[in-house]
PDB file of C-alpha atoms in Angstrom:
ATOM      1  CA  ASN A   7     171.610 108.368 -46.205  1.00  0.00           C
ATOM      2  CA  TYR A   8     171.589 104.617 -45.444  1.00  0.00           C
ATOM      3  CA  SER A   9     175.180 104.500 -44.132  1.00  0.00           C
ATOM      4  CA  ARG A  10     174.381 107.052 -41.442  1.00  0.00           C
ATOM      5  CA  THR A  11     171.733 104.793 -39.967  1.00  0.00           C
ATOM      6  CA  LEU A  12     174.387 102.224 -39.034  1.00  0.00           C
ATOM      7  CA  ASN A  13     176.886 104.619 -37.458  1.00  0.00           C
ATOM      8  CA  PHE A  14     176.940 106.340 -34.080  1.00  0.00           C
ATOM      9  CA  CYS A  15     173.322 105.661 -33.224  1.00  0.00           C
ATOM     10  CA  ASP A  16     173.695 106.474 -29.525  1.00  0.00           C
ATOM     11  CA  ARG A  17     176.817 108.399 -28.548  1.00  0.00           C
ATOM     12  CA  SER A  18     175.666 108.471 -24.931  1.00  0.00           C
ATOM     13  CA  LYS A  19     176.390 104.739 -24.562  1.00  0.00           C
ATOM     14  CA  ILE A  20     179.474 103.859 -22.571  1.00  0.00           C
ATOM     15  CA  TYR A  21     181.809 101.035 -23.541  1.00  0.00           C
ATOM     16  CA  ASN A  22     182.663  98.892 -20.546  1.00  0.00           C
ATOM     17  CA  LYS A  23     185.947  97.087 -21.064  1.00  0.00           C
ATOM     18  CA  PHE A  24     186.057  93.313 -21.159  1.00  0.00           C
ATOM     19  CA  THR A  25     187.663  92.075 -17.951  1.00  0.00           C
ATOM     20  CA  ASP A  26     187.370  88.315 -18.421  1.00  0.00           C
ATOM     21  CA  ASP A  27     190.674  87.014 -19.820  1.00  0.00           C
ATOM     22  CA  LYS A  28     188.990  84.333 -21.949  1.00  0.00           C
ATOM     23  CA  GLU A  29     186.561  86.823 -23.513  1.00  0.00           C
ATOM     24  CA  LYS A  30     189.439  89.225 -24.259  1.00  0.00           C
ATOM     25  CA  SER A  31     191.560  86.419 -25.698  1.00  0.00           C
ATOM     26  CA  ASP A  32     188.732  85.143 -27.907  1.00  0.00           C
ATOM     27  CA  LEU A  33     187.999  88.640 -29.150  1.00  0.00           C
ATOM     28  CA  TYR A  34     191.668  89.393 -29.794  1.00  0.00           C
ATOM     29  CA  GLU A  35     192.103  86.119 -31.684  1.00  0.00           C
ATOM     30  CA  ARG A  36     189.247  86.915 -34.048  1.00  0.00           C
ATOM     31  CA  TRP A  37     189.109  90.724 -34.090  1.00  0.00           C
ATOM     32  CA  PRO A  38     192.495  92.198 -33.160  1.00  0.00           C
ATOM     33  CA  ASP A  39     193.590  95.798 -33.430  1.00  0.00           C
ATOM     34  CA  LEU A  40     196.337  95.430 -36.022  1.00  0.00           C
ATOM     35  CA  THR A  41     197.890  98.836 -35.339  1.00  0.00           C
ATOM     36  CA  ILE A  42     199.091  98.269 -31.760  1.00  0.00           C
ATOM     37  CA  THR A  43     200.600  95.505 -29.644  1.00  0.00           C
ATOM     38  CA  GLU A  44     198.475  92.673 -28.310  1.00  0.00           C
ATOM     39  CA  PHE A  45     199.055  93.909 -24.752  1.00  0.00           C
ATOM     40  CA  ASP A  46     197.832  97.423 -25.569  1.00  0.00           C
ATOM     41  CA  CYS A  47     194.850  96.060 -27.503  1.00  0.00           C
ATOM     42  CA  LEU A  48     193.767  93.871 -24.580  1.00  0.00           C
ATOM     43  CA  ASP A  49     194.503  96.546 -21.978  1.00  0.00           C
ATOM     44  CA  LYS A  50     193.190  99.733 -23.594  1.00  0.00           C
ATOM     45  CA  GLN A  51     190.519  98.201 -25.868  1.00  0.00           C
ATOM     46  CA  ALA A  52     190.305 101.491 -27.807  1.00  0.00           C
ATOM     47  CA  PHE A  53     189.600  99.713 -31.117  1.00  0.00           C
ATOM     48  CA  TRP A  54     186.770  97.634 -29.690  1.00  0.00           C
ATOM     49  CA  SER A  55     185.392 100.681 -27.918  1.00  0.00           C
ATOM     50  CA  ARG A  56     185.314 102.649 -31.205  1.00  0.00           C
ATOM     51  CA  GLU A  57     183.618  99.761 -33.022  1.00  0.00           C
ATOM     52  CA  TYR A  58     181.000  99.361 -30.310  1.00  0.00           C
ATOM     53  CA  ILE A  59     180.240 103.079 -30.028  1.00  0.00           C
ATOM     54  CA  LYS A  60     180.120 103.448 -33.815  1.00  0.00           C
ATOM     55  CA  HIS A  61     178.171 100.297 -34.738  1.00  0.00           C
ATOM     56  CA  GLY A  62     177.114  98.403 -31.610  1.00  0.00           C
ATOM     57  CA  THR A  63     175.003 101.277 -30.363  1.00  0.00           C
ATOM     58  CA  CYS A  64     172.800 100.842 -33.419  1.00  0.00           C
ATOM     59  CA  CYS A  65     171.522  97.539 -32.067  1.00  0.00           C
ATOM     60  CA  SER A  66     171.875  98.162 -28.326  1.00  0.00           C
ATOM     61  CA  ASP A  67     168.118  97.890 -27.848  1.00  0.00           C
ATOM     62  CA  LYS A  68     168.403  94.225 -28.895  1.00  0.00           C
ATOM     63  CA  PHE A  69     172.006  93.252 -28.046  1.00  0.00           C
ATOM     64  CA  ASP A  70     174.202  94.204 -25.112  1.00  0.00           C
ATOM     65  CA  ARG A  71     177.960  94.714 -25.576  1.00  0.00           C
ATOM     66  CA  VAL A  72     178.849  91.031 -25.155  1.00  0.00           C
ATOM     67  CA  GLN A  73     176.062  89.923 -27.505  1.00  0.00           C
ATOM     68  CA  TYR A  74     177.140  92.500 -30.098  1.00  0.00           C
ATOM     69  CA  PHE A  75     180.706  91.205 -30.169  1.00  0.00           C
ATOM     70  CA  THR A  76     179.551  87.575 -30.130  1.00  0.00           C
ATOM     71  CA  LEU A  77     177.348  88.304 -33.153  1.00  0.00           C
ATOM     72  CA  ALA A  78     180.143  90.218 -34.915  1.00  0.00           C
ATOM     73  CA  MET A  79     182.559  87.301 -34.439  1.00  0.00           C
ATOM     74  CA  ALA A  80     179.937  84.793 -35.616  1.00  0.00           C
ATOM     75  CA  LEU A  81     179.389  86.845 -38.768  1.00  0.00           C
ATOM     76  CA  LYS A  82     183.141  87.092 -39.297  1.00  0.00           C
ATOM     77  CA  ASP A  83     183.394  83.315 -38.999  1.00  0.00           C
ATOM     78  CA  LYS A  84     180.485  82.812 -41.393  1.00  0.00           C
ATOM     79  CA  PHE A  85     181.833  85.238 -43.988  1.00  0.00           C
ATOM     80  CA  ASP A  86     185.577  84.594 -43.984  1.00  0.00           C
ATOM     81  CA  LEU A  87     186.814  87.548 -46.037  1.00  0.00           C
ATOM     82  CA  LEU A  88     190.432  86.337 -46.192  1.00  0.00           C
ATOM     83  CA  LYS A  89     189.320  82.988 -47.581  1.00  0.00           C
ATOM     84  CA  SER A  90     187.078  84.755 -50.083  1.00  0.00           C
ATOM     85  CA  LEU A  91     189.962  86.999 -51.152  1.00  0.00           C
ATOM     86  CA  ARG A  92     192.168  83.918 -51.661  1.00  0.00           C
ATOM     87  CA  ASN A  93     189.418  82.371 -53.770  1.00  0.00           C
ATOM     88  CA  HIS A  94     189.542  85.513 -55.941  1.00  0.00           C
ATOM     89  CA  GLY A  95     193.325  85.388 -56.333  1.00  0.00           C
ATOM     90  CA  ILE A  96     194.376  87.810 -53.614  1.00  0.00           C
ATOM     91  CA  ILE A  97     196.909  85.990 -51.490  1.00  0.00           C
ATOM     92  CA  ARG A  98     198.569  87.160 -48.290  1.00  0.00           C
ATOM     93  CA  GLY A  99     202.191  88.177 -48.761  1.00  0.00           C
ATOM     94  CA  TYR A 100     201.749  89.666 -52.233  1.00  0.00           C
ATOM     95  CA  SER A 101     201.083  93.273 -53.214  1.00  0.00           C
ATOM     96  CA  TYR A 102     197.857  94.493 -54.780  1.00  0.00           C
ATOM     97  CA  THR A 103     196.486  97.919 -55.530  1.00  0.00           C
ATOM     98  CA  VAL A 104     193.809  99.370 -53.288  1.00  0.00           C
ATOM     99  CA  GLN A 105     191.558  99.461 -56.348  1.00  0.00           C
ATOM    100  CA  LYS A 106     192.045  95.707 -56.929  1.00  0.00           C
ATOM    101  CA  ILE A 107     191.235  94.878 -53.312  1.00  0.00           C
ATOM    102  CA  ASN A 108     188.251  97.274 -53.269  1.00  0.00           C
ATOM    103  CA  SER A 109     186.805  95.828 -56.469  1.00  0.00           C
ATOM    104  CA  THR A 110     187.302  92.272 -55.210  1.00  0.00           C
ATOM    105  CA  ILE A 111     185.624  93.022 -51.880  1.00  0.00           C
ATOM    106  CA  LYS A 112     182.768  94.688 -53.744  1.00  0.00           C
ATOM    107  CA  ALA A 113     182.386  91.582 -55.936  1.00  0.00           C
ATOM    108  CA  ILE A 114     182.355  89.337 -52.856  1.00  0.00           C
ATOM    109  CA  THR A 115     180.123  91.364 -50.552  1.00  0.00           C
ATOM    110  CA  ARG A 116     178.160  93.502 -53.006  1.00  0.00           C
ATOM    111  CA  GLY A 117     178.997  96.354 -50.631  1.00  0.00           C
ATOM    112  CA  TYR A 118     181.143  99.386 -51.266  1.00  0.00           C
ATOM    113  CA  PRO A 119     184.386  99.186 -49.294  1.00  0.00           C
ATOM    114  CA  ASN A 120     186.365 102.296 -48.527  1.00  0.00           C
ATOM    115  CA  LEU A 121     189.940 101.106 -48.113  1.00  0.00           C
ATOM    116  CA  THR A 122     192.900 103.453 -48.215  1.00  0.00           C
ATOM    117  CA  CYS A 123     196.623 102.954 -47.769  1.00  0.00           C
ATOM    118  CA  ALA A 124     198.022 104.228 -44.514  1.00  0.00           C
ATOM    119  CA  GLY A 125     201.621 103.834 -45.689  1.00  0.00           C
ATOM    120  CA  LEU A 126     204.521 102.365 -43.803  1.00  0.00           C
ATOM    121  CA  ARG A 127     205.304 103.577 -40.320  1.00  0.00           C
TER     122      ARG A 127
END
């Protein structure tokens, strides 16, 4: 299965938290954890840790942790999904079905997204 080759390649890898305030700020600005406060995101870094362990370990022979996140942010900047969604008529502040967003993302990326609604907390 192709998707398995890009997930959890080396579970023995350890995520070392970012300690540099500028690096943390840059990462938070471009890749925040949207489910917790900014303080908790910067302090605990659980989201970034999960992303690195799940995906970053698949390229750890070529990229260290800092390089992985630098590359991820560069790709995010190159492929601005929110701008692409706007170009396809999905605008922030309005409601859309998960199916509409999934089909739009698939049209944009040619990948198969797996979005679900978490509901209101």
